[in-house]
Structures are given as C-alpha cells and as structure tokens.
Short mmCIF file of C-alpha atoms in Angstrom, two decimals:
data_model
loop_
_atom_site.label_atom_id
_atom_site.label_comp_id
_atom_site.label_asym_id
_atom_site.label_seq_id
_atom_site.Cartn_x
_atom_site.Cartn_y
_atom_site.Cartn_z
CA MET A 634 144.55 253.72 104.43
CA THR A 635 147.10 256.06 105.91
CA THR A 636 148.37 259.25 104.29
CA SER A 637 152.04 259.30 103.41
CA ALA A 638 154.42 262.01 104.60
CA THR A 639 154.71 263.23 101.03
CA ASP A 640 150.97 263.61 100.47
CA PRO A 641 150.54 266.61 98.08
CA THR A 642 147.70 267.89 100.26
CA ASP A 643 150.06 268.15 103.25
CA ALA A 644 152.66 269.92 101.13
CA GLU A 645 150.09 272.42 99.87
CA THR A 646 148.89 273.03 103.43
CA ASP A 647 152.46 273.60 104.65
CA SER A 648 153.14 276.03 101.81
CA ALA A 649 149.91 277.93 102.48
CA GLU A 650 150.79 278.19 106.18
CA LEU A 651 154.29 279.45 105.36
CA ALA A 652 152.80 282.06 103.02
CA ARG A 653 150.43 283.18 105.78
CA LEU A 654 153.26 283.51 108.29
CA VAL A 655 155.39 285.52 105.88
CA ARG A 656 152.48 287.85 105.02
CA GLU A 657 151.82 288.42 108.72
CA GLU A 658 155.48 289.21 109.36
CA ILE A 659 155.56 291.66 106.44
CA ALA A 660 152.50 293.43 107.87
CA ARG A 661 153.85 293.39 111.44
CA ARG A 662 157.17 294.91 110.41
CA ARG A 663 155.47 297.35 108.00
CA ILE A 664 157.85 296.57 105.16
CA SER A 665 157.04 296.06 101.50
CA ARG A 666 157.30 292.77 99.66
CA GLN A 667 159.98 294.35 97.49
CA ALA A 668 162.00 295.24 100.60
CA LEU A 669 161.77 291.66 101.89
CA ALA A 670 162.77 290.30 98.48
CA ASP A 671 165.77 292.63 98.37
CA MET A 672 166.91 291.78 101.90
CA ALA A 673 166.43 288.04 101.27
CA ARG A 674 168.23 288.40 97.93
CA ILE A 675 165.47 286.69 95.96
CA SER A 676 163.41 288.04 93.08
CA LEU A 677 160.13 289.79 93.78
CA SER A 678 158.49 287.42 91.29
CA THR A 679 159.63 284.39 93.29
CA LEU A 680 158.27 285.86 96.51
CA GLU A 681 154.96 286.93 94.96
CA LYS A 682 154.32 283.50 93.43
CA ALA A 683 155.07 281.74 96.73
CA LEU A 684 152.81 284.09 98.71
CA ALA A 685 150.03 283.63 96.15
CA GLY A 686 150.32 279.83 96.33
CA LYS A 687 151.39 279.53 92.69
CA ARG A 688 154.62 277.76 93.69
CA SER A 689 156.02 276.20 96.84
CA PHE A 690 158.78 277.73 98.94
CA THR A 691 162.07 276.02 98.15
CA LEU A 692 164.38 275.35 101.07
CA ALA A 693 166.91 277.87 99.71
CA THR A 694 164.24 280.58 99.42
CA LEU A 695 162.88 279.81 102.87
CA LEU A 696 166.32 279.99 104.45
CA ARG A 697 166.95 283.39 102.86
CA ILE A 698 163.58 284.71 104.07
CA GLU A 699 164.21 283.40 107.59
CA ASP A 700 167.62 285.06 107.67
CA ALA A 701 166.14 288.38 106.50
CA LEU A 702 163.27 288.26 109.01
CA GLY A 703 165.29 286.84 111.88
CA VAL A 704 162.77 284.08 112.67
CA SER A 705 162.37 280.36 111.99
CA LEU A 706 159.39 279.42 109.82
CA ARG A 707 160.09 275.71 109.34
CA PRO A 708 158.35 272.95 111.30
CA GLY A 709 160.37 272.11 114.39
CA GLY A 710 161.85 275.59 114.63
CA GLU A 711 160.72 278.41 116.87
CA SER A 712 157.26 279.48 115.79
CA LEU A 713 156.61 282.99 114.58
CA ALA A 714 154.08 283.54 117.35
CA ALA A 715 156.53 282.40 120.01
CA SER A 716 159.20 284.65 118.55
CA ALA A 717 156.83 287.63 118.62
CA MET A 718 155.81 286.93 122.23
CA ALA A 719 159.42 286.64 123.30
CA GLY A 720 160.09 290.15 121.98
CA PRO A 721 163.12 291.36 119.99
CA ILE A 722 166.10 289.04 119.83
CA VAL A 723 168.31 292.04 120.53
CA PRO A 724 167.52 295.57 121.76
CA ASP A 725 166.26 298.06 119.19
CA VAL A 726 169.53 299.96 119.47
CA ALA A 727 172.50 299.32 117.20
CA PRO A 728 175.84 298.30 118.76
CA ASP A 729 178.31 301.02 119.74
CA THR A 730 180.54 299.93 116.85
CA MET A 731 177.78 300.99 114.42
CA GLY A 732 176.89 304.29 116.09
CA ALA A 733 174.44 303.16 118.82
CA TYR A 734 171.44 304.52 116.92
CA ALA A 735 167.89 303.64 118.00
CA ARG A 736 165.52 302.02 115.55
CA SER A 737 162.91 304.72 116.10
CA ALA A 738 165.48 307.35 115.13
CA VAL A 739 166.40 305.87 111.74
CA THR A 740 163.08 304.82 110.20
CA TRP A 741 163.41 307.76 107.80
CA LEU A 742 166.38 306.02 106.17
CA GLU A 743 164.52 302.80 105.38
CA GLY A 744 163.41 302.34 101.78
CA ARG A 745 164.56 301.63 98.24
CA TYR A 746 167.22 303.77 96.56
CA LEU A 747 168.33 304.25 92.99
CA THR A 748 172.11 303.86 93.18
CA LEU A 749 174.56 305.29 90.63
CA ARG A 750 178.30 304.95 90.17
CA PRO A 751 180.67 305.09 87.19
CA SER A 752 180.89 301.92 85.12
CA PHE A 753 184.18 300.12 85.69
CA GLY A 754 184.06 298.33 82.35
CA THR A 755 182.63 300.93 79.96
CA PRO A 756 184.50 304.27 79.75
CA GLY A 757 182.09 307.17 80.14
CA GLY A 758 179.24 304.87 81.16
CA LEU A 759 177.28 304.73 84.40
CA PHE A 760 176.04 301.77 86.41
CA ALA A 761 172.55 301.89 87.98
CA TYR A 762 171.03 299.45 90.48
CA LEU A 763 168.87 299.36 93.61
CA THR A 764 169.87 299.49 97.28
CA THR A 765 167.26 298.59 99.90
CA VAL A 766 167.75 299.69 103.51
CA CYS A 767 165.66 298.24 106.34
CA TRP A 768 165.92 297.21 109.99
CA MET A 769 167.32 293.74 110.72
CA PRO A 770 165.81 292.67 114.06
CA GLU A 771 168.05 289.63 114.42
CA LYS A 772 171.12 291.88 114.32
CA GLY A 773 169.66 294.97 115.97
CA CYS A 774 170.76 297.41 113.26
CA LEU A 775 169.95 298.72 109.81
CA GLY A 776 170.97 296.49 106.94
CA PHE A 777 171.21 297.02 103.21
CA ALA A 778 171.04 294.80 100.15
CA GLU A 779 171.65 295.49 96.48
CA SER A 780 169.41 294.22 93.68
CA GLY A 781 168.74 294.84 90.02
CA ARG A 782 172.41 294.62 89.09
CA SER A 783 173.20 293.23 85.65
CA ASP A 784 176.18 291.51 87.31
CA SER A 785 174.00 289.97 90.03
CA ARG A 786 176.76 287.68 91.30
CA PHE A 787 178.50 290.78 92.69
CA GLU A 788 175.44 292.12 94.57
CA GLN A 789 176.37 293.23 98.06
CA ALA A 790 174.60 293.09 101.42
CA GLY A 791 175.73 294.27 104.84
CA HIS A 792 175.05 296.61 107.74
CA VAL A 793 174.66 300.37 108.13
CA SER A 794 176.76 302.41 110.56
CA MET A 795 175.70 305.94 111.55
CA PRO A 796 178.12 307.48 114.07
CA ASN A 797 177.29 310.94 115.35
CA LEU A 798 180.95 311.93 115.30
CA SER A 799 181.26 312.17 111.53
CA GLY A 800 177.60 312.70 110.65
CA HIS A 801 177.98 310.28 107.72
CA ILE A 802 176.30 307.01 106.76
CA TYR A 803 178.44 303.93 106.14
CA LEU A 804 177.30 300.91 104.10
CA VAL A 805 179.64 298.13 105.16
CA THR A 806 180.03 294.70 103.58
CA ASN A 807 182.18 292.13 105.37
CA GLU A 808 182.37 288.70 103.78
CA GLN A 809 184.93 286.51 105.55
CA GLY A 810 187.10 289.53 106.26
CA GLN A 811 186.80 291.03 102.78
CA TYR A 812 185.40 294.56 103.08
CA ARG A 813 183.58 296.94 100.78
CA LEU A 814 182.65 300.40 102.04
CA ALA A 815 180.47 303.28 100.89
CA ILE A 816 180.70 306.55 102.86
CA LEU A 817 177.62 308.70 102.26
CA SER A 818 176.41 312.14 103.26
CA ARG A 819 173.14 312.55 105.14
CA PRO A 820 170.19 312.87 102.70
CA THR A 821 169.54 316.22 101.06
CA ILE A 822 166.04 317.73 100.99
CA GLU A 823 165.51 315.82 97.71
CA GLY A 824 166.31 312.51 99.45
CA GLN A 825 169.69 312.12 97.77
CA MET A 826 172.94 310.90 99.34
CA PHE A 827 176.41 311.32 97.87
CA GLY A 828 179.80 309.90 98.72
CA ILE A 829 182.62 307.54 97.81
CA LEU A 830 182.61 303.81 97.19
CA THR A 831 185.72 301.74 97.88
CA THR A 832 185.66 298.23 96.49
CA LEU A 833 187.56 295.65 94.44
CA GLU A 834 187.46 295.77 90.66
CA VAL A 835 187.98 292.72 88.47
CA GLY A 836 191.35 293.03 86.76
CA SER A 837 193.26 290.70 84.47
CA GLY A 838 192.18 287.10 84.82
CA SER A 839 191.18 286.42 88.41
CA GLN A 840 193.01 289.47 89.78
CA LEU A 841 191.07 291.90 91.98
CA VAL A 842 192.25 295.52 92.09
CA PRO A 843 191.30 298.11 94.77
CA ALA A 844 189.13 300.84 93.25
CA ALA A 845 187.34 303.99 94.43
CA ALA A 846 184.56 305.94 92.72
CA PRO A 847 181.89 308.54 93.49
CA ILE A 848 178.45 307.15 94.31
CA ALA A 849 174.97 308.68 94.53
CA LEU A 850 171.68 307.36 95.93
CA ARG A 851 168.12 308.72 95.60
CA LYS A 852 165.21 307.42 97.65
CA LEU A 853 162.40 306.06 95.49
CA ALA A 854 158.69 306.61 96.07
CA ASP A 855 156.48 303.57 96.64
CA GLY A 856 155.92 301.83 93.32
CA GLU A 857 158.39 304.05 91.45
CA ASN A 858 160.31 302.28 88.70
CA VAL A 859 163.63 303.46 87.28
CA GLU A 860 166.00 302.38 84.53
CA LEU A 861 168.73 300.04 85.78
CA GLY A 862 171.88 298.46 84.40
CA LEU A 863 174.58 299.97 82.22
CA VAL A 864 173.72 303.54 81.17
CA THR A 865 175.55 305.06 78.20
CA ALA A 866 175.52 308.50 76.60
CA ASP A 867 173.12 307.45 73.83
CA MET A 868 170.33 306.67 76.33
CA GLY A 869 167.65 309.21 77.20
CA HIS A 870 168.11 308.94 80.97
CA PHE A 871 171.90 309.29 80.82
CA SER A 872 171.87 313.08 81.23
CA GLY A 873 169.80 313.05 84.42
CA TYR A 874 171.77 310.20 85.94
CA SER A 875 175.08 311.82 85.03
CA GLU A 876 174.02 315.14 86.55
CA MET A 877 173.00 313.44 89.77
CA LEU A 878 176.23 311.45 90.07
CA GLY A 879 178.26 314.56 89.24
CA ARG A 880 176.94 316.24 92.41
CA ALA A 881 178.99 313.79 94.51
CA THR A 882 182.22 315.60 93.68
CA GLY A 883 180.84 318.79 92.10
CA GLY A 884 178.86 319.59 95.26
CA ASP A 885 181.86 318.81 97.50
CA PHE A 886 180.12 315.85 99.13
CA ALA A 887 183.20 313.76 98.31
CA ARG A 888 186.76 314.38 97.11
CA LEU A 889 189.00 312.21 94.98
CA HIS A 890 192.66 313.25 95.36
CA LEU A 891 195.20 312.32 92.71
CA PRO A 892 198.85 313.41 92.52
CA SER A 893 199.34 316.32 90.15
#
C-alpha cells in the first residue's frame, strides 16, 4: 500500500523541518523570535506555536517569514543551506540612496522600541506601539516594522536611511508610491530618539489628510513589556509617556512651525 501525498505523517515531518530551519536561521542571524515576528508581521504566538510543533505553518505565514529572512523555505525553492553557502544576496552595505552604511556599523540600532505619538482621534491622548528595527539581508539595509497597534491594519513597514550629511535616522515607508516618513535624532544616552512623523490621517469618509506630529522612540531591554494602545490622562503611565513625547519639541529635537 502506497502512502498518499497528503499523508498526515508527511505533513508533520515537513512542518517539523520548516520549524528547524527557521530556528537555525534565527540563531544564525542572532535575532529574537519577537524580532522575526515583527518583521514578518505575524503574531509572536503564531510563530511560537509553529516552532513548537503545536500548529502547522500556513502558506501565508511561511511567505511572510521567507520575505523577512530573505530565503526560500518551501520544497522546490532554494534550500537554506544553499543560501547560506552562497553568501549574502547583496553586500552588507546599504545603497547610496539610504546612506551607504555598513551592517557592522549599525547593529547598535537593531532592537525593539516603544513608540509614542499624539493620538489623532482622541484629543489630549497618546498612541503607543512597538517598532522593531533589524537588518534585512535580502535588501542589504536596515528595515523596520510596527506591531502592537490597536489599529493593526495601519501598521507600517519599510527601510531605514542613515545619511551622514544630516546625522538623522529616517524610517521610510513606500507602498506603491505612497510615502510615510519619520525623521529621528540619533539615540540619546538613554536610548531615546525624537523627531517628526509625516503621514496621512483618516478624514471624513474615505478621505486621507496629510498630517504631521512629534514622535518619540525608546529602545526596550530584552523581555521588557510596556503598555500599548491608546493612552489617556486617567491612566497611570500617561505622565511618563507624555513627558517622554514632550521632549521631541521641548528638547528642540524637532520643530513644528505654524503661522502666528
């Protein structure tokens, strides 16, 4: 009796092999599972369950992980071992258009960041979410991805530019020609970055309106958890978040000019 192509044992073996390959790639790149989940734009729970063999990798999840890692993990694609032997897909130096920075020179920027900006929908409120920065080998530059947003459908991902000329850090999203840009200072001794976010705000109906706001990021320690989502004045962590965000303009890291 022959075994069919859909034999559950084969499926379990394939899933276990995929989990092994992903774990090896995480270890080889020295990134955390949370960082991979953020860059792949999947939940940490989904990734953990797949790596533990508690659920199979869906095609959508696998495609997102492959895109984040820059390798093919599916049967018939380039094997992970072959990819590693072939070396980097692109040099470990970002393109001139992003500042021509070397990977070895920007490892200090990689990590997870608490990100704060004013709430666009709640006057006086703040909006808190996570931004993960890590190297994208398939693109040869730093990339970033947002997570933990209560409005997850608006989560952004893109590349990081670091030109020496300005000494600033740029988080750039480009989706089919539609841009969103955050211009940030270099980190302070406390690991905080401040700047301005330019984006599109939802207006009346389906209208999108250009908007600008101060923004602040603080690098998180491994395993550190912070409060995310809408933050209002009646919450205990509002004061600390508000003080941090206020440094963006109060500390002259960014300026918002309005006609008098």
